[in-house]
Each structure stands twice: as C-alpha cells, then as structure tokens.
mmCIF file of C-alpha atoms in Angstrom:
data_model
loop_
_atom_site.group_PDB
_atom_site.id
_atom_site.type_symbol
_atom_site.label_atom_id
_atom_site.label_comp_id
_atom_site.label_asym_id
_atom_site.label_seq_id
_atom_site.Cartn_x
_atom_site.Cartn_y
_atom_site.Cartn_z
ATOM 1 C CA MET A 8 -217.003 -34.890 51.274
ATOM 2 C CA LYS A 9 -220.550 -35.276 49.988
ATOM 3 C CA GLN A 10 -219.742 -33.037 47.002
ATOM 4 C CA LEU A 11 -216.682 -35.175 46.260
ATOM 5 C CA PHE A 12 -218.895 -38.263 46.371
ATOM 6 C CA TYR A 13 -221.190 -36.848 43.669
ATOM 7 C CA ILE A 14 -218.218 -35.908 41.469
ATOM 8 C CA ILE A 15 -216.724 -39.392 41.784
ATOM 9 C CA LEU A 16 -220.098 -41.028 41.146
ATOM 10 C CA ILE A 17 -220.581 -39.076 37.904
ATOM 11 C CA LEU A 18 -217.009 -39.810 36.767
ATOM 12 C CA MET A 19 -217.463 -43.515 37.488
ATOM 13 C CA LEU A 20 -220.727 -43.704 35.551
ATOM 14 C CA LEU A 21 -219.109 -41.869 32.638
ATOM 15 C CA TYR A 22 -216.235 -44.341 32.757
ATOM 16 C CA LEU A 23 -218.483 -47.411 32.710
ATOM 17 C CA GLY A 24 -220.622 -45.991 29.909
ATOM 18 C CA ALA A 25 -217.698 -44.879 27.765
ATOM 19 C CA ASP A 26 -215.912 -48.202 28.280
ATOM 20 C CA ILE A 27 -218.853 -49.991 26.621
ATOM 21 C CA LEU A 28 -218.827 -47.648 23.632
ATOM 22 C CA VAL A 29 -215.088 -48.013 22.919
ATOM 23 C CA ARG A 30 -214.766 -51.689 23.873
ATOM 24 C CA GLY A 31 -212.929 -53.593 21.223
ATOM 25 C CA GLU A 32 -211.446 -50.435 19.717
ATOM 26 C CA SER A 33 -207.730 -49.765 19.425
ATOM 27 C CA GLU A 34 -205.750 -48.508 22.403
ATOM 28 C CA GLY A 35 -205.379 -45.134 20.688
ATOM 29 C CA SER A 36 -209.115 -44.525 20.964
ATOM 30 C CA ARG A 37 -209.187 -44.970 24.756
ATOM 31 C CA PRO A 38 -207.217 -42.011 26.224
ATOM 32 C CA ILE A 39 -210.296 -40.074 27.369
ATOM 33 C CA VAL A 40 -211.777 -43.200 28.979
ATOM 34 C CA GLN A 41 -208.493 -43.863 30.751
ATOM 35 C CA MET A 42 -208.311 -40.284 32.003
ATOM 36 C CA ILE A 43 -211.853 -40.512 33.415
ATOM 37 C CA ALA A 44 -210.996 -43.846 35.044
ATOM 38 C CA GLY A 45 -207.824 -42.393 36.567
ATOM 39 C CA ALA A 46 -209.607 -39.309 37.912
ATOM 40 C CA SER A 47 -212.385 -41.361 39.507
ATOM 41 C CA LEU A 48 -209.861 -43.799 41.016
ATOM 42 C CA VAL A 49 -207.837 -40.994 42.590
ATOM 43 C CA GLY A 50 -211.079 -39.487 43.917
ATOM 44 C CA MET A 51 -212.115 -42.796 45.476
ATOM 45 C CA LEU A 52 -208.752 -43.255 47.138
ATOM 46 C CA VAL A 53 -208.994 -39.742 48.657
ATOM 47 C CA TYR A 54 -212.595 -40.338 49.771
ATOM 48 C CA ASN A 55 -211.809 -43.755 51.294
ATOM 49 C CA ASN A 56 -208.720 -42.441 53.052
ATOM 50 C CA TYR A 57 -210.720 -39.565 54.574
ATOM 51 C CA TYR A 58 -213.217 -41.946 56.191
ATOM 52 C CA PHE A 59 -210.667 -44.545 57.234
ATOM 53 C CA GLY A 60 -211.006 -44.812 61.007
ATOM 54 C CA ARG A 61 -213.665 -42.062 61.265
ATOM 55 C CA ARG A 62 -216.542 -44.517 61.346
ATOM 56 C CA LEU A 63 -216.832 -48.281 61.546
ATOM 57 C CA THR A 64 -214.411 -49.282 58.796
ATOM 58 C CA LEU A 65 -215.020 -52.210 56.479
ATOM 59 C CA ILE A 66 -211.862 -54.056 57.463
ATOM 60 C CA LYS A 67 -212.928 -54.035 61.143
ATOM 61 C CA VAL A 68 -216.376 -55.504 60.486
ATOM 62 C CA PHE A 69 -215.656 -57.863 57.578
ATOM 63 C CA SER A 70 -212.206 -59.425 57.790
ATOM 64 C CA PHE A 71 -212.303 -60.830 54.244
ATOM 65 C CA SER A 72 -211.662 -57.281 53.008
ATOM 66 C CA ARG A 73 -208.252 -57.317 54.740
ATOM 67 C CA LEU A 74 -207.250 -60.441 52.834
ATOM 68 C CA TRP A 75 -208.522 -58.890 49.608
ATOM 69 C CA LEU A 76 -206.387 -55.812 50.286
ATOM 70 C CA VAL A 77 -203.336 -58.005 50.857
ATOM 71 C CA PHE A 78 -204.056 -59.790 47.580
ATOM 72 C CA VAL A 79 -204.297 -56.490 45.684
ATOM 73 C CA VAL A 80 -201.008 -55.324 47.224
ATOM 74 C CA LEU A 81 -199.482 -58.619 46.055
ATOM 75 C CA GLY A 82 -200.841 -57.965 42.551
ATOM 76 C CA VAL A 83 -199.374 -54.448 42.460
ATOM 77 C CA LEU A 84 -196.010 -55.805 43.685
ATOM 78 C CA TYR A 85 -196.005 -58.443 40.933
ATOM 79 C CA PHE A 86 -196.854 -55.773 38.367
ATOM 80 C CA LEU A 87 -193.794 -53.773 39.455
ATOM 81 C CA LEU A 88 -191.668 -56.928 39.320
ATOM 82 C CA SER A 89 -192.915 -57.569 35.777
ATOM 83 C CA LEU A 90 -190.909 -54.511 34.715
ATOM 84 C CA ILE A 91 -187.785 -56.604 35.277
ATOM 85 C CA GLU A 92 -189.396 -59.832 34.009
ATOM 86 C CA PHE A 93 -189.548 -61.417 37.461
ATOM 87 C CA PRO A 94 -190.260 -64.134 38.525
ATOM 88 C CA SER A 95 -190.078 -65.304 34.872
ATOM 89 C CA GLU A 96 -189.913 -64.005 31.310
ATOM 90 C CA TYR A 97 -193.664 -64.633 31.032
ATOM 91 C CA ALA A 98 -194.437 -61.713 33.384
ATOM 92 C CA ASN A 99 -196.516 -59.182 31.499
ATOM 93 C CA VAL A 100 -196.400 -55.392 31.955
ATOM 94 C CA ASN A 101 -200.147 -54.803 31.735
ATOM 95 C CA LEU A 102 -200.991 -51.428 33.272
ATOM 96 C CA ARG A 103 -204.724 -51.654 32.531
ATOM 97 C CA SER A 104 -205.079 -54.936 34.428
ATOM 98 C CA VAL A 105 -203.364 -53.672 37.569
ATOM 99 C CA ILE A 106 -205.487 -50.497 37.528
ATOM 100 C CA ILE A 107 -208.671 -52.573 37.254
ATOM 101 C CA LEU A 108 -207.417 -54.785 40.101
ATOM 102 C CA VAL A 109 -207.121 -51.698 42.340
ATOM 103 C CA TYR A 110 -210.264 -50.039 40.956
ATOM 104 C CA ILE A 111 -212.521 -52.988 41.797
ATOM 105 C CA ILE A 112 -211.604 -53.119 45.483
ATOM 106 C CA ALA A 113 -211.513 -49.300 45.764
ATOM 107 C CA SER A 114 -215.081 -49.252 44.418
ATOM 108 C CA MET A 115 -216.268 -51.657 47.108
ATOM 109 C CA PHE A 116 -214.743 -49.521 49.881
ATOM 110 C CA PHE A 117 -216.066 -46.353 48.237
ATOM 111 C CA PHE A 118 -219.683 -47.500 48.101
ATOM 112 C CA TYR A 119 -219.465 -48.990 51.585
ATOM 113 C CA ASN A 120 -218.280 -45.645 52.968
ATOM 114 C CA ALA A 121 -220.859 -43.731 50.922
ATOM 115 C CA THR A 122 -223.616 -45.950 52.336
ATOM 116 C CA ILE A 123 -222.702 -45.784 56.026
ATOM 117 C CA ASN A 124 -222.216 -42.005 55.726
ATOM 118 C CA PHE A 125 -225.653 -41.653 54.068
ATOM 119 C CA HIS A 126 -224.305 -40.176 50.848
ATOM 120 C CA LEU A 127 -225.665 -42.987 48.680
ATOM 121 C CA LYS A 128 -229.414 -42.774 49.137
ATOM 122 C CA GLY A 129 -232.545 -41.370 47.533
ATOM 123 C CA LYS A 130 -231.870 -39.609 44.232
ATOM 124 C CA ALA A 131 -228.189 -40.574 44.163
ATOM 125 C CA LEU A 132 -229.073 -44.260 44.509
ATOM 126 C CA ASN A 133 -231.789 -44.006 41.857
ATOM 127 C CA LEU A 134 -229.393 -42.242 39.481
ATOM 128 C CA LEU A 135 -226.814 -44.955 40.025
ATOM 129 C CA LEU A 136 -229.300 -47.754 39.340
ATOM 130 C CA PHE A 137 -230.749 -46.029 36.283
ATOM 131 C CA ALA A 138 -227.298 -45.452 34.775
ATOM 132 C CA LEU A 139 -226.112 -49.017 35.421
ATOM 133 C CA ILE A 140 -229.287 -50.557 33.999
ATOM 134 C CA LEU A 141 -229.027 -48.248 30.980
ATOM 135 C CA ASN A 142 -225.405 -49.310 30.480
ATOM 136 C CA GLY A 143 -226.378 -52.973 30.565
ATOM 137 C CA CYS A 144 -229.320 -52.482 28.174
ATOM 138 C CA LEU A 145 -227.111 -50.467 25.817
ATOM 139 C CA GLU A 146 -224.589 -53.297 25.707
ATOM 140 C CA VAL A 147 -227.339 -55.840 24.942
ATOM 141 C CA VAL A 148 -228.768 -53.651 22.158
ATOM 142 C CA LEU A 149 -225.307 -53.219 20.629
ATOM 143 C CA ALA A 150 -224.805 -56.999 20.765
ATOM 144 C CA ILE A 151 -228.168 -57.586 19.045
ATOM 145 C CA ILE A 152 -227.388 -55.005 16.352
ATOM 146 C CA ASN A 153 -223.877 -56.414 15.836
ATOM 147 C CA PRO A 154 -224.189 -60.204 16.317
ATOM 148 C CA LEU A 155 -221.135 -62.444 16.295
ATOM 149 C CA ASP A 156 -220.562 -65.286 13.858
ATOM 150 C CA SER A 157 -220.555 -68.748 15.415
ATOM 151 C CA ARG A 158 -220.048 -71.548 12.872
ATOM 152 C CA GLY A 159 -222.008 -69.658 10.257
ATOM 153 C CA VAL A 160 -224.791 -68.616 12.653
ATOM 154 C CA GLU A 161 -225.269 -65.086 13.994
ATOM 155 C CA VAL A 162 -225.356 -65.155 17.802
ATOM 156 C CA ILE A 163 -225.671 -62.659 20.643
ATOM 157 C CA ASN A 164 -222.867 -62.904 23.179
ATOM 158 C CA THR A 165 -222.146 -60.030 25.549
ATOM 159 C CA SER A 166 -220.894 -59.700 29.110
ATOM 160 C CA ALA A 167 -223.946 -57.542 29.876
ATOM 161 C CA GLY A 168 -225.500 -60.726 31.252
ATOM 162 C CA TYR A 169 -223.121 -60.473 34.174
ATOM 163 C CA ILE A 170 -224.048 -56.805 34.676
ATOM 164 C CA PHE A 171 -227.696 -57.653 35.416
ATOM 165 C CA LEU A 172 -226.624 -60.609 37.521
ATOM 166 C CA MET A 173 -224.241 -58.422 39.546
ATOM 167 C CA LEU A 174 -226.911 -55.735 39.936
ATOM 168 C CA LEU A 175 -229.499 -58.209 41.211
ATOM 169 C CA PRO A 176 -228.705 -57.911 44.971
ATOM 170 C CA LEU A 177 -228.769 -54.103 44.826
ATOM 171 C CA LEU A 178 -232.037 -54.075 42.851
ATOM 172 C CA MET A 179 -233.657 -56.571 45.202
ATOM 173 C CA HIS A 180 -232.788 -54.382 48.178
ATOM 174 C CA ARG A 181 -233.958 -51.167 46.526
ATOM 175 C CA PHE A 182 -237.266 -52.737 45.408
ATOM 176 C CA GLN A 183 -237.898 -55.163 48.246
ATOM 177 C CA LYS A 184 -241.684 -55.115 47.897
ATOM 178 C CA TYR A 185 -241.396 -55.938 44.209
ATOM 179 C CA ASN A 186 -238.335 -58.144 44.325
ATOM 180 C CA PHE A 187 -240.110 -61.065 42.637
ATOM 181 C CA TRP A 188 -240.774 -59.013 39.503
ATOM 182 C CA VAL A 189 -237.289 -57.451 39.613
ATOM 183 C CA PHE A 190 -235.865 -60.960 39.845
ATOM 184 C CA GLY A 191 -237.789 -61.927 36.700
ATOM 185 C CA ILE A 192 -236.770 -58.818 34.733
ATOM 186 C CA ALA A 193 -233.082 -59.313 35.575
ATOM 187 C CA LEU A 194 -233.404 -62.963 34.490
ATOM 188 C CA ILE A 195 -234.831 -62.042 31.065
ATOM 189 C CA LEU A 196 -232.122 -59.414 30.515
ATOM 190 C CA THR A 197 -229.464 -61.967 31.483
ATOM 191 C CA LEU A 198 -230.917 -64.497 29.033
ATOM 192 C CA MET A 199 -230.860 -61.850 26.285
ATOM 193 C CA SER A 200 -227.113 -61.425 26.668
ATOM 194 C CA GLY A 201 -226.462 -64.982 25.549
ATOM 195 C CA LYS A 202 -223.709 -65.363 28.137
ATOM 196 C CA ARG A 203 -223.820 -69.042 29.093
ATOM 197 C CA GLY A 204 -221.850 -68.678 32.319
ATOM 198 C CA ALA A 205 -224.148 -65.897 33.558
ATOM 199 C CA VAL A 206 -227.249 -67.934 32.674
ATOM 200 C CA ILE A 207 -225.953 -71.016 34.531
ATOM 201 C CA ILE A 208 -225.197 -68.926 37.637
ATOM 202 C CA TYR A 209 -228.660 -67.360 37.460
ATOM 203 C CA LEU A 210 -230.331 -70.771 37.155
ATOM 204 C CA LEU A 211 -228.523 -71.940 40.301
ATOM 205 C CA ILE A 212 -229.674 -68.770 42.096
ATOM 206 C CA ILE A 213 -233.253 -69.534 40.975
ATOM 207 C CA ILE A 214 -233.021 -72.999 42.505
ATOM 208 C CA TYR A 215 -231.686 -71.553 45.761
ATOM 209 C CA SER A 216 -234.376 -68.838 45.792
ATOM 210 C CA PHE A 217 -237.268 -71.215 45.391
ATOM 211 C CA LEU A 218 -235.863 -73.620 47.960
ATOM 212 C CA ASN A 219 -235.741 -70.624 50.341
ATOM 213 C CA TYR A 220 -238.800 -68.861 48.959
ATOM 214 C CA LYS A 221 -240.030 -67.417 52.264
ATOM 215 C CA SER A 222 -236.752 -65.712 53.142
ATOM 216 C CA VAL A 223 -235.981 -64.500 49.615
ATOM 217 C CA PHE A 224 -239.398 -63.204 48.604
ATOM 218 C CA LYS A 225 -240.847 -62.544 52.060
ATOM 219 C CA ASN A 226 -241.599 -58.898 51.204
ATOM 220 C CA PHE A 227 -243.273 -59.794 47.929
ATOM 221 C CA LYS A 228 -246.215 -57.482 47.305
ATOM 222 C CA PHE A 229 -248.841 -57.232 44.586
ATOM 223 C CA ASP A 230 -250.367 -53.794 44.120
ATOM 224 C CA TRP A 231 -250.833 -51.246 41.336
ATOM 225 C CA ARG A 232 -247.112 -50.472 41.241
ATOM 226 C CA ALA A 233 -246.411 -54.131 40.575
ATOM 227 C CA TRP A 234 -248.229 -53.802 37.248
ATOM 228 C CA LEU A 235 -245.420 -51.546 35.992
ATOM 229 C CA PHE A 236 -242.840 -54.217 36.755
ATOM 230 C CA ILE A 237 -245.092 -56.886 35.218
ATOM 231 C CA ALA A 238 -245.446 -54.797 32.050
ATOM 232 C CA ILE A 239 -241.656 -54.399 31.795
ATOM 233 C CA LEU A 240 -241.259 -58.131 32.403
ATOM 234 C CA LEU A 241 -243.720 -59.008 29.625
ATOM 235 C CA VAL A 242 -242.168 -56.590 27.129
ATOM 236 C CA ALA A 243 -238.665 -57.878 27.939
ATOM 237 C CA GLY A 244 -239.873 -61.479 27.656
ATOM 238 C CA PHE A 245 -241.486 -60.834 24.269
ATOM 239 C CA TYR A 246 -238.369 -59.041 22.998
ATOM 240 C CA PHE A 247 -236.203 -61.944 24.174
ATOM 241 C CA SER A 248 -238.359 -64.550 22.431
ATOM 242 C CA GLU A 249 -238.310 -62.583 19.174
ATOM 243 C CA ASN A 250 -234.662 -61.485 19.084
ATOM 244 C CA ALA A 251 -232.474 -63.573 21.367
ATOM 245 C CA TYR A 252 -234.062 -66.979 22.125
ATOM 246 C CA ASP A 253 -232.741 -68.724 18.999
ATOM 247 C CA SER A 254 -229.257 -67.366 19.635
ATOM 248 C CA LEU A 255 -229.207 -68.564 23.250
ATOM 249 C CA SER A 256 -230.530 -71.994 22.250
ATOM 250 C CA HIS A 257 -227.834 -72.310 19.582
ATOM 251 C CA ARG A 258 -225.077 -71.406 22.059
ATOM 252 C CA PHE A 259 -226.204 -73.999 24.617
ATOM 253 C CA LEU A 260 -226.900 -76.734 22.059
ATOM 254 C CA ASN A 261 -223.452 -76.192 20.556
ATOM 255 C CA ILE A 262 -221.514 -75.761 23.771
ATOM 256 C CA GLU A 263 -219.227 -78.552 22.569
ATOM 257 C CA ASP A 264 -217.258 -77.957 19.390
ATOM 258 C CA GLU A 265 -216.851 -81.414 17.860
ATOM 259 C CA LYS A 266 -214.449 -80.200 15.154
ATOM 260 C CA ARG A 267 -212.015 -78.629 17.634
ATOM 261 C CA GLY A 268 -212.828 -81.070 20.431
ATOM 262 C CA THR A 269 -213.340 -78.239 22.928
ATOM 263 C CA ILE A 270 -216.067 -77.226 25.363
ATOM 264 C CA GLY A 271 -217.311 -73.734 26.236
ATOM 265 C CA SER A 272 -215.430 -71.558 23.729
ATOM 266 C CA GLY A 273 -212.287 -73.598 24.294
ATOM 267 C CA ARG A 274 -212.163 -73.052 28.052
ATOM 268 C CA ASP A 275 -211.184 -76.673 28.719
ATOM 269 C CA LEU A 276 -208.218 -76.414 26.333
ATOM 270 C CA ILE A 277 -207.037 -73.123 27.853
ATOM 271 C CA TRP A 278 -207.370 -74.444 31.412
ATOM 272 C CA SER A 279 -205.645 -77.775 30.752
ATOM 273 C CA THR A 280 -202.761 -76.100 28.893
ATOM 274 C CA LEU A 281 -202.148 -73.652 31.746
ATOM 275 C CA ILE A 282 -202.470 -76.277 34.494
ATOM 276 C CA TYR A 283 -200.007 -78.635 32.781
ATOM 277 C CA PHE A 284 -197.645 -75.715 32.218
ATOM 278 C CA TRP A 285 -197.756 -74.941 35.956
ATOM 279 C CA ILE A 286 -197.177 -78.607 36.830
ATOM 280 C CA ASP A 287 -194.123 -78.701 34.548
ATOM 281 C CA GLY A 288 -192.726 -75.492 36.028
ATOM 282 C CA SER A 289 -189.938 -75.233 38.579
ATOM 283 C CA LEU A 290 -190.646 -75.361 42.307
ATOM 284 C CA LEU A 291 -190.029 -71.605 42.474
ATOM 285 C CA ASN A 292 -192.639 -70.959 39.776
ATOM 286 C CA GLN A 293 -195.096 -73.394 41.324
ATOM 287 C CA ILE A 294 -194.917 -71.518 44.624
ATOM 288 C CA PHE A 295 -194.552 -67.930 43.376
ATOM 289 C CA GLY A 296 -196.007 -68.179 39.864
ATOM 290 C CA PHE A 297 -194.757 -66.989 36.486
ATOM 291 C CA GLY A 298 -195.467 -63.294 36.977
ATOM 292 C CA PHE A 299 -198.188 -60.709 36.534
ATOM 293 C CA TYR A 300 -200.733 -61.441 33.796
ATOM 294 C CA ALA A 301 -198.571 -64.308 32.516
ATOM 295 C CA SER A 302 -201.261 -66.500 30.923
ATOM 296 C CA PRO A 303 -201.475 -64.594 27.574
ATOM 297 C CA LYS A 304 -197.740 -65.106 26.986
ATOM 298 C CA ILE A 305 -198.017 -68.779 27.945
ATOM 299 C CA GLU A 306 -201.233 -69.862 26.202
ATOM 300 C CA GLY A 307 -202.198 -66.901 24.053
ATOM 301 C CA HIS A 308 -205.340 -66.131 26.090
ATOM 302 C CA ILE A 309 -206.178 -65.071 29.615
ATOM 303 C CA ALA A 310 -207.270 -68.023 31.741
ATOM 304 C CA HIS A 311 -210.944 -66.990 31.983
ATOM 305 C CA ASN A 312 -210.837 -68.483 35.487
ATOM 306 C CA ASP A 313 -209.630 -66.670 38.614
ATOM 307 C CA PHE A 314 -208.248 -69.745 40.331
ATOM 308 C CA ILE A 315 -206.177 -70.879 37.353
ATOM 309 C CA GLU A 316 -205.130 -67.312 36.469
ATOM 310 C CA TYR A 317 -203.843 -66.615 39.973
ATOM 311 C CA LEU A 318 -202.184 -70.035 40.182
ATOM 312 C CA ILE A 319 -200.252 -69.187 37.000
ATOM 313 C CA ASP A 320 -199.545 -65.556 37.915
ATOM 314 C CA PHE A 321 -198.840 -65.806 41.662
ATOM 315 C CA GLY A 322 -198.392 -69.552 42.192
ATOM 316 C CA LEU A 323 -199.653 -71.390 45.250
ATOM 317 C CA LEU A 324 -199.099 -68.192 47.238
ATOM 318 C CA GLY A 325 -201.721 -66.248 45.283
ATOM 319 C CA PHE A 326 -204.025 -69.237 44.813
ATOM 320 C CA PHE A 327 -204.325 -69.932 48.539
ATOM 321 C CA LEU A 328 -204.573 -66.231 49.430
ATOM 322 C CA TRP A 329 -207.459 -65.740 46.969
ATOM 323 C CA SER A 330 -209.181 -68.954 48.124
ATOM 324 C CA MET A 331 -208.807 -67.944 51.776
ATOM 325 C CA MET A 332 -210.295 -64.524 50.993
ATOM 326 C CA LEU A 333 -213.375 -66.149 49.423
ATOM 327 C CA PHE A 334 -213.684 -68.549 52.372
ATOM 328 C CA LYS A 335 -213.556 -65.635 54.832
ATOM 329 C CA PHE A 336 -216.079 -63.739 52.678
ATOM 330 C CA TYR A 337 -218.598 -66.519 53.158
ATOM 331 C CA LYS A 338 -217.768 -66.932 56.854
ATOM 332 C CA ASN A 339 -218.254 -63.173 57.389
ATOM 333 C CA ILE A 340 -221.658 -63.024 55.719
ATOM 334 C CA LYS A 341 -222.910 -66.264 57.270
ATOM 335 C CA ARG A 342 -223.088 -64.649 60.714
ATOM 336 C CA ILE A 343 -225.466 -61.995 59.290
ATOM 337 C CA LYS A 344 -228.127 -64.685 58.973
ATOM 338 C CA GLN A 345 -228.954 -64.473 62.693
ATOM 339 C CA TYR A 346 -229.630 -60.730 62.416
ATOM 340 C CA ASP A 347 -231.313 -60.382 59.036
ATOM 341 C CA LYS A 348 -232.009 -63.339 56.738
ATOM 342 C CA TYR A 349 -232.856 -61.134 53.769
ATOM 343 C CA LEU A 350 -229.567 -59.216 53.887
ATOM 344 C CA TYR A 351 -227.759 -62.530 54.276
ATOM 345 C CA THR A 352 -229.512 -63.780 51.136
ATOM 346 C CA LEU A 353 -228.457 -60.712 49.138
ATOM 347 C CA LEU A 354 -224.856 -61.012 50.341
ATOM 348 C CA PHE A 355 -224.918 -64.714 49.508
ATOM 349 C CA PHE A 356 -226.034 -63.791 45.988
ATOM 350 C CA CYS A 357 -223.063 -61.386 45.783
ATOM 351 C CA PHE A 358 -220.722 -64.122 46.960
ATOM 352 C CA PHE A 359 -222.166 -66.719 44.600
ATOM 353 C CA VAL A 360 -221.929 -64.410 41.584
ATOM 354 C CA PHE A 361 -218.371 -63.467 42.586
ATOM 355 C CA VAL A 362 -217.247 -67.097 42.772
ATOM 356 C CA GLY A 363 -219.324 -68.150 39.752
ATOM 357 C CA ARG A 364 -217.985 -65.474 37.454
ATOM 358 C CA GLY A 365 -214.514 -66.127 38.777
ATOM 359 C CA PHE A 366 -214.901 -69.746 37.652
ATOM 360 C CA PHE A 367 -216.491 -69.171 34.234
ATOM 361 C CA SER A 368 -214.921 -65.905 33.132
ATOM 362 C CA GLY A 369 -212.652 -64.206 35.662
ATOM 363 C CA THR A 370 -213.402 -61.145 37.778
ATOM 364 C CA ASN A 371 -210.562 -58.758 36.949
ATOM 365 C CA ARG A 372 -212.692 -56.971 34.341
ATOM 366 C CA THR A 373 -214.043 -53.439 34.094
ATOM 367 C CA ASP A 374 -217.688 -54.425 34.400
ATOM 368 C CA ASN A 375 -216.970 -56.303 37.641
ATOM 369 C CA ILE A 376 -217.010 -52.831 39.220
ATOM 370 C CA VAL A 377 -220.797 -53.288 39.172
ATOM 371 C CA LEU A 378 -220.491 -56.228 41.568
ATOM 372 C CA SER A 379 -218.218 -54.130 43.807
ATOM 373 C CA ILE A 380 -220.981 -51.516 43.908
ATOM 374 C CA SER A 381 -223.544 -54.113 45.002
ATOM 375 C CA ILE A 382 -221.215 -55.663 47.578
ATOM 376 C CA GLY A 383 -220.152 -52.308 49.027
ATOM 377 C CA TYR A 384 -223.718 -51.024 49.267
ATOM 378 C CA ILE A 385 -225.164 -54.197 50.827
ATOM 379 C CA LEU A 386 -222.255 -54.442 53.285
ATOM 380 C CA GLY A 387 -222.867 -50.799 54.243
ATOM 381 C CA ILE A 388 -226.573 -51.436 54.820
ATOM 382 C CA THR A 389 -225.672 -54.527 56.829
ATOM 383 C CA CYS A 390 -223.236 -52.547 58.977
ATOM 384 C CA LEU A 391 -225.894 -49.910 59.721
ATOM 385 C CA LYS A 392 -228.285 -52.708 60.629
ATOM 386 C CA LEU A 393 -225.731 -54.229 63.022
ATOM 387 C CA ILE A 394 -225.108 -50.832 64.645
ATOM 388 C CA ASN A 395 -228.840 -50.342 65.122
ATOM 389 C CA PHE A 396 -229.176 -53.855 66.545
ATOM 390 C CA LYS A 397 -226.356 -53.269 69.050
ATOM 391 C CA GLN A 398 -227.844 -49.909 70.074
ATOM 392 C CA ASN A 399 -231.238 -51.496 70.676
ATOM 393 C CA GLN A 400 -229.592 -54.227 72.715
ATOM 394 C CA HIS A 401 -227.798 -51.583 74.806
ATOM 395 C CA ILE A 402 -231.029 -49.630 75.376
ATOM 396 C CA GLN A 403 -232.878 -52.790 76.401
ATOM 397 C CA HIS A 404 -230.031 -53.707 78.745
ATOM 398 C CA GLN A 405 -230.121 -50.236 80.321
ATOM 399 C CA LYS A 406 -233.873 -50.498 80.857
ATOM 400 C CA TYR A 407 -233.427 -53.916 82.403
ATOM 401 C CA LEU A 408 -230.757 -52.585 84.796
ATOM 402 C CA GLU A 409 -232.951 -49.621 85.730
ATOM 403 C CA LYS A 410 -235.822 -51.983 86.464
ATOM 404 C CA GLN A 411 -233.603 -54.176 88.625
ATOM 405 C CA MET A 412 -232.332 -51.145 90.566
ATOM 406 C CA GLY A 413 -235.904 -50.008 91.032
ATOM 407 C CA ASP A 414 -236.828 -53.408 92.430
ATOM 408 C CA LEU A 415 -233.923 -53.237 94.882
ATOM 409 C CA ASP A 416 -234.751 -49.808 96.295
ATOM 410 C CA GLY A 417 -238.507 -50.427 96.220
ATOM 411 C CA THR A 418 -239.398 -47.661 93.752
ATOM 412 C CA ASN A 419 -241.215 -50.160 91.533
ATOM 413 C CA ASP A 420 -243.537 -51.298 94.368
#
C-alpha cells in the first residue's frame, strides 16, 4: 500500500496545482483536472478502506469524525434528491460541490492513515510541504500580477491566505525548533494574499499564541539554521511592504461600502437575505432545508458561511449536525492537553481555522483539502503519541507489579 500512497500523493498535488492554474476558467477547460481529482479520490477511498480496522482507526479515537461522516452521507443523499428537485425546487444538482464534500473528509482519513502507518514521513512529508507552499506562493504571485479592481483601485485578493493559515499547524510541527520564524513567515504570506477573513483569524491566533507563549513556542531555538528562516522572513516582509501593503490597507479601510450599504464584500446582505428566506419558509423547509447547494438559486451567491449554508441546504437537521460535529471536535482535542500541550495547541489551531473559515468564507472549497491534510497528519501524530503513552504506562505498571511480587516472596531483600 505504500506504493499506492505515493501515487495518490502525486495525483493530489497535481490536482491542487492544476486547480489553481485553471481557476476561473470555463468548465470546458477543466476535464483533465477533474479526471486527476477523480483518480486521486478513488485511490484514497481504496487506501482508507484497506486500513479500516487494521490499526487504530480515526473514528474509534476521535468521535467527531463519525459525526462528520454522517454529515457527508447526508450531503450525498441530498445531492441525489436534488435530481428530483427535493425537498424544494431550489435544490441544485452541483456535482463538483458534492465531490469536494467527499474529497475533503477522505483527505483527512487518508493522511491520518498514512501517518500512523509511517508512510508520510521524511522525504514524502518534505515533498508534500514544498508542493503546498509552492502552490500557495504561485497563487499569491498570480494575484499580484493580475490584481482585481475595487472601486477604481487595484487590489490583491486571493484565497491563498487561507492556504498558509491551514498549513501553519503542519509547518509548526515539522519545524518545531524554528516554529517562531515559521509562524512569522506564514503570517507575512497570509497578509500578502489580502484575504481579510484569513488575516483576522491569524491575528486572533497571534493573540492566543502570545498569551500562551511558553506552550506554543516552548521549542523555540536560535542557531545558524534559524538565520535561513530569518532571511526568508525579511525578504517576504520587504516584498509585502513593496507590493501588497497598500492593497491590504485599502481593503480593510474600505471594508464597508457606503454606496451599497454593505460590509465585507456584501456578506451581510447575502446572510440576511438567506436567513430571512429560511424564516419565511415552511416548517418542512425549516427542518429539512431547501435542498443541496440551494443558496445560489435563492440569493444568487453561495452563503460564504457554513452555518448559514447548511441551514439553508439541510435545515435545522444539517445545522445542528454540523454544530455538534464542531463541538465534538473541540471536546476530542481538549483531552490531548493532558498528554501533550504542544499537539493540543496545533490541533486547536486546526479547529480555530476550520471554524473561522467556515464563518467568513465556507469550507466546502478545493483548497480546504490543505486543512484536511494538516488535521489528518496532526491527528495521526497524536494517535501515535497516545499509543506510546499507553505502552509506557503498561510497562511501568508491569515493573511495579514485578517489584511488588518480589517484595512478597523476599527476592528484593
């Protein structure tokens, strides 16, 4: 299965890279990307199924993953029902969205299994990180080269900011001794993207990190290798100040559009329209929603908010299921704090980014696969840590029993 892992990894990286290059193009230009995505998804499903029950499975250790699976099954069911326009005429037959819904959770299970089976390590891990960072940098460069027009001003606005934010936990585990500098580099790259939601989430993570400085940066080290990270940080900072600072300032200073009377690219208008539509709906639609991917038919845009999107699509049923999954996610990772505070911190970052992006933008997006990679890898590392902890406890208990037996029969005298 190790060979299959490498094949899937390469296909996934090709998919993520190609998706950036053709983003915004017509559907006719995407067949190769879709084929790569389909092949990698099938491979992940085969790989995950092979390891289901062979080792400590994710759903046994972290119960939130069971709820997430149930939610995905619900989403697939609603997609099938959309073919007959049920539960309303607003149900949307959107194949790409349902595939992404499955792909995101399959990725988390895939990288969890790859981690606990020691497939994702060394060169494979470095290749993964290099490719994901390159993808994010490529997206930023493309955004700088092709700025968007915002009220007559050219601005940089790309979702790459979320890529660096979602990579942060994985990077901070891989480079624990230099996590302070990695933290700074990821911050600068996030600022370059001009994505306001990503910047706000990062600022909140900064506050948390400095309030818990000792547990977050406990492995912080300053040696000759640190100079490489410092050099990258300085170059990135200089590039940001020269090419992206004015754009970011403009986007935050003009977060409110006085002419349209909207805030945050019209998010408030989209959210209020969808919420009032749900309130005015029938009891059936309030409980079971208006159907898969219904918001574009209702408002003209996706909700850009997981909670509102799932309230519209799946009603109170989907809203409470998704909320319960997030609640269990936090409850699951909170117990890790007693075993390893640093791993807890990284998982908390994953959780916070997950919820934060879900609030500002929505998580059913291709690039959210990056967060699934971080979550799956960190959960895998955590599981291995828990196994090692339990084994050490068992060994210590055995030694204690042997000592007690020795005391009883006098062999320790």
